[in-house]
Amino acid sequence: MIAVEHLSKSFGGNQVLKDIDEHIYPGEKVVIIGPSGSGKSTFLRCLNLLEVPTSGKVIFEGTVVNDPKTDINAVRRQMGMVFQHFNLFNNLNIRKNITLAPVQTKLMSQEEADETALKLLDRVGLKDRAEAYPAQLSGGQKQRIAIVRALAMRPKVMLFDEPTSALDPEMVGEVLDVMKELADEGMTMVVVTHEMGFAREVGSRVLFMDGGNILEQNEPHEFFAHPKEPRTIEFLSKVL
Amino acid sequence: MDILNWFASFGDKLFKAFLYEDRWKFYLDGLGVTISITLGAIIISTVFGMVLCLMKLSKRKILHVPAAVYIDIIRGIPMVVQLLIMYNVILLHVTDNKMIVAILAFGLNSSAYMAEIYRSGINAVDKGQTEAGRSLGLNQAQTMWHIIFPQALKNCLPTYTSEFIVLVKETAVVGYIAMVDLTKVYSSIQSKTYDAAGPLFIIAVMYFCITKVLAILFAHMERRLQSSDRR
């Protein structure tokens, strides 16, 4: 579904991603873990071109995402993204937050979008907040709505960039629950996270990144039980 | 008793400066000129300032450089000098209409400041808002229009208000091209009454009233725009 070929990314003289090759297959739940500064978020942000790769290719269903001739907006409509800091549109109420993109991109009429929004909000238990503004919501509520907003575009893959890192501990569960549900429905997901429990339970594959490389990967049970690389062992001993 | 006498004579001066021989009509005319120039200029700068701002924010050099140079030059030259250049050089053979000259001079000057006001308002919107818009497949223009501008507007309203108020007061220099605005009324009254205090006091109060009304109007607007911040 997503192919990454020789992907490198530098900020100034600082090389953050070093010649990464990777495949993400339909239905997979790829969980990316690693220390901060390892390039996890940059890798994820290269997938929908929020960061422009310095060299290499990102290919989404046969389209080279980072080709200047590609209609990047059309690609992004099929890739939902959830951010660490939610990034709900502060000037719009929740219903408008969710319906803006589907309506503007002519995916749906306003009525269809409203209906979709209410259905999705109902699923995450926030139907009654449709007319509220982001500033009136808790972090957990904001993040659940951010997920719903991305889902309203009916994406083929969902990218999560540390979705629970900015949340109060008591709100992490409600967001992870929504993500688990999404995973159970068969959504293809790429998740950068520090939640090892989620990686183990929901992930179909865990990637460990350090220093701009994918150092090790495996299915979660094997990954956590028998890590091979010394750096992975060291990292896991600190976080588990 | 001295104080009472002073008030009595000041009252007399005010009477001579304002009511006697219908002199208030001079002020009204002057006020009209001041307000016309200000309104004409603010319309130009509100629109042209936005154009300059978008040009300066552009990554394309052909747009960015001219805007940056324009803003730099305008901000580096005194308003009076710009007004004189507009009147005596640029529009010398184009128009005799001083109102047009003044509106253009003040409008083009204020645009440079407006551009920077807009730019700081846009830059103050969290980058995550743009990223969220773009990640949903909205294009640059849609993201700007629906998400960034409404939030930037709220950010720049207070500085927009002060620029508006500065503009009202700056028009006081149009006497340099022999326009009779509110400030210049002083000369014509003073030459009749040989008193400076009366007309100056009246003019000062009138300027204060205009700027105060503006400030109240925009403060009200600000409060209404804050509806999305309520908790």
Coordinates of C-alpha atoms in Angstrom, one line a residue, chain B:
Chain B
M1 CA -10.7 83.8 42.3
D2 CA -8.0 83.6 39.7
I3 CA -9.2 80.2 38.7
L4 CA -12.8 81.4 38.3
N5 CA -11.5 84.3 36.2
W6 CA -9.5 81.9 34.1
F7 CA -12.6 79.7 33.5
A8 CA -14.7 82.7 32.6
S9 CA -12.2 84.0 30.1
F10 CA -11.6 80.5 28.7
G11 CA -15.4 80.2 28.2
D12 CA -15.3 83.4 26.4
K13 CA -12.5 82.2 24.2
L14 CA -14.4 79.0 23.4
F15 CA -17.4 81.0 22.5
K16 CA -15.4 83.1 20.1
A17 CA -13.6 80.1 18.7
F18 CA -16.7 78.0 18.1
L19 CA -20.1 79.6 18.2
Y20 CA -19.5 83.2 17.3
E21 CA -20.3 84.0 13.7
D22 CA -21.1 80.3 13.1
R23 CA -17.4 79.4 13.3
W24 CA -18.3 75.8 14.1
K25 CA -18.9 75.3 10.4
F26 CA -15.1 75.6 9.8
Y27 CA -14.5 72.7 12.2
L28 CA -17.2 70.6 10.6
D29 CA -15.6 71.2 7.2
G30 CA -12.2 70.3 8.6
L31 CA -13.6 67.3 10.3
G32 CA -15.1 66.2 7.0
V33 CA -11.7 66.4 5.3
T34 CA -10.0 64.5 8.0
I35 CA -12.5 61.7 8.1
S36 CA -12.6 61.5 4.3
I37 CA -8.9 61.1 4.0
T38 CA -8.8 58.6 6.8
L39 CA -11.6 56.4 5.4
G40 CA -10.3 56.5 1.9
A41 CA -6.8 55.6 3.1
I42 CA -8.0 52.8 5.4
I43 CA -9.9 51.2 2.6
I44 CA -6.8 51.2 0.4
S45 CA -4.5 50.0 3.1
T46 CA -6.9 47.2 4.3
V47 CA -7.0 45.8 0.8
F48 CA -3.5 46.6 -0.6
G49 CA -2.0 45.7 2.8
M50 CA -3.4 42.2 2.4
V51 CA -2.0 41.9 -1.1
L52 CA 1.5 43.1 0.1
C53 CA 1.2 40.6 3.0
L54 CA 0.4 37.7 0.8
M55 CA 3.3 38.7 -1.5
K56 CA 5.7 38.9 1.3
L57 CA 4.6 35.5 2.7
S58 CA 5.1 34.0 -0.7
K59 CA 8.1 31.7 -1.3
R60 CA 8.4 33.1 -4.9
K61 CA 11.1 35.7 -5.0
I62 CA 9.3 37.7 -7.8
L63 CA 6.5 38.3 -5.3
H64 CA 8.4 38.4 -2.1
V65 CA 11.2 40.8 -3.0
P66 CA 9.1 43.7 -4.3
A67 CA 6.8 43.6 -1.3
A68 CA 9.7 43.5 1.1
V69 CA 11.4 46.4 -0.6
Y70 CA 8.2 48.4 -0.7
I71 CA 7.5 47.9 2.9
D72 CA 11.1 48.8 3.8
I73 CA 11.1 52.0 1.8
I74 CA 7.7 53.2 3.0
R75 CA 8.5 52.6 6.6
G76 CA 11.9 54.4 6.3
I77 CA 10.6 57.7 5.1
P78 CA 8.6 60.3 7.1
M79 CA 4.9 60.5 6.2
V80 CA 5.2 64.3 5.5
V81 CA 8.0 63.7 3.0
Q82 CA 5.9 60.9 1.3
L83 CA 2.9 63.3 1.1
L84 CA 5.1 66.0 -0.4
I85 CA 6.6 63.6 -2.9
M86 CA 3.2 62.4 -3.9
Y87 CA 1.9 66.0 -4.4
N88 CA 4.9 67.7 -5.9
V89 CA 6.5 64.9 -7.9
I90 CA 4.5 61.7 -8.6
L91 CA 1.0 63.2 -9.2
L92 CA 2.2 66.7 -10.2
H93 CA 1.0 66.4 -13.7
V94 CA -1.6 63.8 -13.0
T95 CA -4.2 65.4 -10.8
D96 CA -4.9 68.7 -9.0
N97 CA -7.3 67.0 -6.7
K98 CA -5.6 67.2 -3.3
M99 CA -8.1 64.8 -1.7
I100 CA -7.0 62.1 -4.2
V101 CA -3.4 62.9 -3.5
A102 CA -3.8 62.7 0.2
I103 CA -5.9 59.5 0.2
L104 CA -3.3 57.8 -2.1
A105 CA -0.3 59.0 0.0
F106 CA -1.8 57.9 3.3
G107 CA -3.3 54.7 1.8
L108 CA -0.1 53.6 0.3
N109 CA 1.8 54.5 3.4
S110 CA -0.6 52.7 5.8
S111 CA -0.6 49.6 3.5
A112 CA 3.0 48.9 4.4
Y113 CA 2.1 48.8 8.1
M114 CA -1.0 46.9 7.5
A115 CA 1.0 44.2 5.6
E116 CA 3.1 43.7 8.6
I117 CA 0.1 43.7 11.0
Y118 CA -1.5 40.9 8.8
R119 CA 1.7 39.0 8.6
S120 CA 2.2 38.9 12.3
G121 CA -1.4 37.9 12.7
I122 CA -1.0 35.0 10.3
N123 CA 2.3 33.9 11.7
A124 CA 0.8 33.8 15.2
V125 CA -1.6 31.0 14.1
D126 CA -0.2 27.7 15.2
K127 CA 1.6 25.8 12.4
G128 CA -0.4 22.7 13.4
Q129 CA -3.6 24.4 12.1
T130 CA -2.1 24.5 8.6
E131 CA -0.7 21.0 8.8
A132 CA -4.1 19.7 9.9
G133 CA -5.8 21.4 7.0
R134 CA -3.3 20.2 4.5
S135 CA -3.3 16.6 5.8
L136 CA -7.0 16.4 5.2
G137 CA -6.4 17.2 1.5
L138 CA -7.5 20.9 1.6
N139 CA -5.3 23.0 -0.7
Q140 CA -3.2 26.0 0.4
A141 CA -5.9 28.5 -0.5
Q142 CA -8.8 26.5 1.2
T143 CA -6.7 26.1 4.3
M144 CA -5.8 29.8 4.4
W145 CA -9.4 31.0 3.8
H146 CA -11.3 28.7 6.1
I147 CA -8.8 28.1 8.9
I148 CA -5.9 30.5 9.0
F149 CA -7.5 33.9 8.0
P150 CA -10.4 33.7 10.5
Q151 CA -7.9 33.1 13.3
A152 CA -5.4 35.6 12.0
L153 CA -8.1 38.3 11.8
K154 CA -8.8 37.9 15.5
N155 CA -5.0 38.1 16.2
C156 CA -4.5 41.3 14.3
L157 CA -7.6 43.2 15.2
P158 CA -6.0 45.1 18.2
T159 CA -3.1 46.2 16.1
Y160 CA -5.4 47.0 13.2
T161 CA -7.3 49.3 15.5
S162 CA -4.2 51.1 16.6
E163 CA -3.1 51.6 13.0
F164 CA -6.5 53.0 12.2
I165 CA -6.2 55.4 15.1
V166 CA -2.6 56.4 14.1
L167 CA -3.9 57.1 10.6
V168 CA -6.6 59.5 11.9
K169 CA -3.9 61.5 13.8
E170 CA -1.3 61.3 11.0
T171 CA -3.6 63.0 8.5
A172 CA -3.0 66.2 10.6
V173 CA 0.0 66.9 8.3
V174 CA -2.1 67.5 5.1
G175 CA -1.7 71.2 5.9
Y176 CA 1.7 70.8 4.2
I177 CA -0.1 70.5 0.8
A178 CA -2.5 73.3 1.8
M179 CA -5.5 71.2 2.6
V180 CA -7.8 72.5 5.3
D181 CA -8.3 69.5 7.6
L182 CA -9.4 69.6 11.2
T183 CA -5.9 70.7 12.4
K184 CA -5.6 73.4 9.8
V185 CA -8.9 75.0 10.9
Y186 CA -6.8 76.2 13.8
S187 CA -4.9 78.7 11.6
S188 CA -8.1 80.3 10.2
I189 CA -9.8 80.6 13.5
Q190 CA -6.7 81.9 15.3
S191 CA -6.1 84.6 12.6
K192 CA -9.6 85.9 13.4
T193 CA -9.6 85.7 17.3
Y194 CA -5.8 86.1 18.0
D195 CA -6.3 83.2 20.5
A196 CA -4.7 79.8 20.2
A197 CA -6.1 78.1 23.3
G198 CA -9.8 78.0 22.2
P199 CA -9.5 76.4 18.8
L200 CA -6.7 74.0 19.9
F201 CA -8.8 72.8 22.7
I202 CA -11.8 72.2 20.5
I203 CA -9.6 70.4 17.9
A204 CA -8.0 68.2 20.4
V205 CA -11.3 67.2 21.8
M206 CA -12.6 66.4 18.4
Y207 CA -9.6 64.2 17.5
F208 CA -10.0 62.4 20.8
C209 CA -13.7 61.8 20.2
I210 CA -13.0 60.2 16.7
T211 CA -10.3 57.9 18.0
K212 CA -12.3 57.0 21.1
V213 CA -15.3 56.0 19.0
L214 CA -13.1 53.9 16.8
A215 CA -11.5 52.2 19.8
I216 CA -14.9 51.4 21.3
L217 CA -16.3 50.1 18.0
F218 CA -13.3 47.7 17.5
A219 CA -13.3 46.6 21.1
H220 CA -16.9 45.6 20.6
M221 CA -16.0 43.7 17.4
E222 CA -13.1 41.9 19.2
R223 CA -15.4 40.7 21.9
R224 CA -17.8 39.3 19.3
L225 CA -15.0 37.5 17.5
Q226 CA -13.9 35.8 20.7
S227 CA -17.0 33.7 20.7
S228 CA -15.0 30.6 19.7
D229 CA -12.7 31.0 22.7
R230 CA -15.5 30.8 25.3
R231 CA -15.2 27.9 27.6

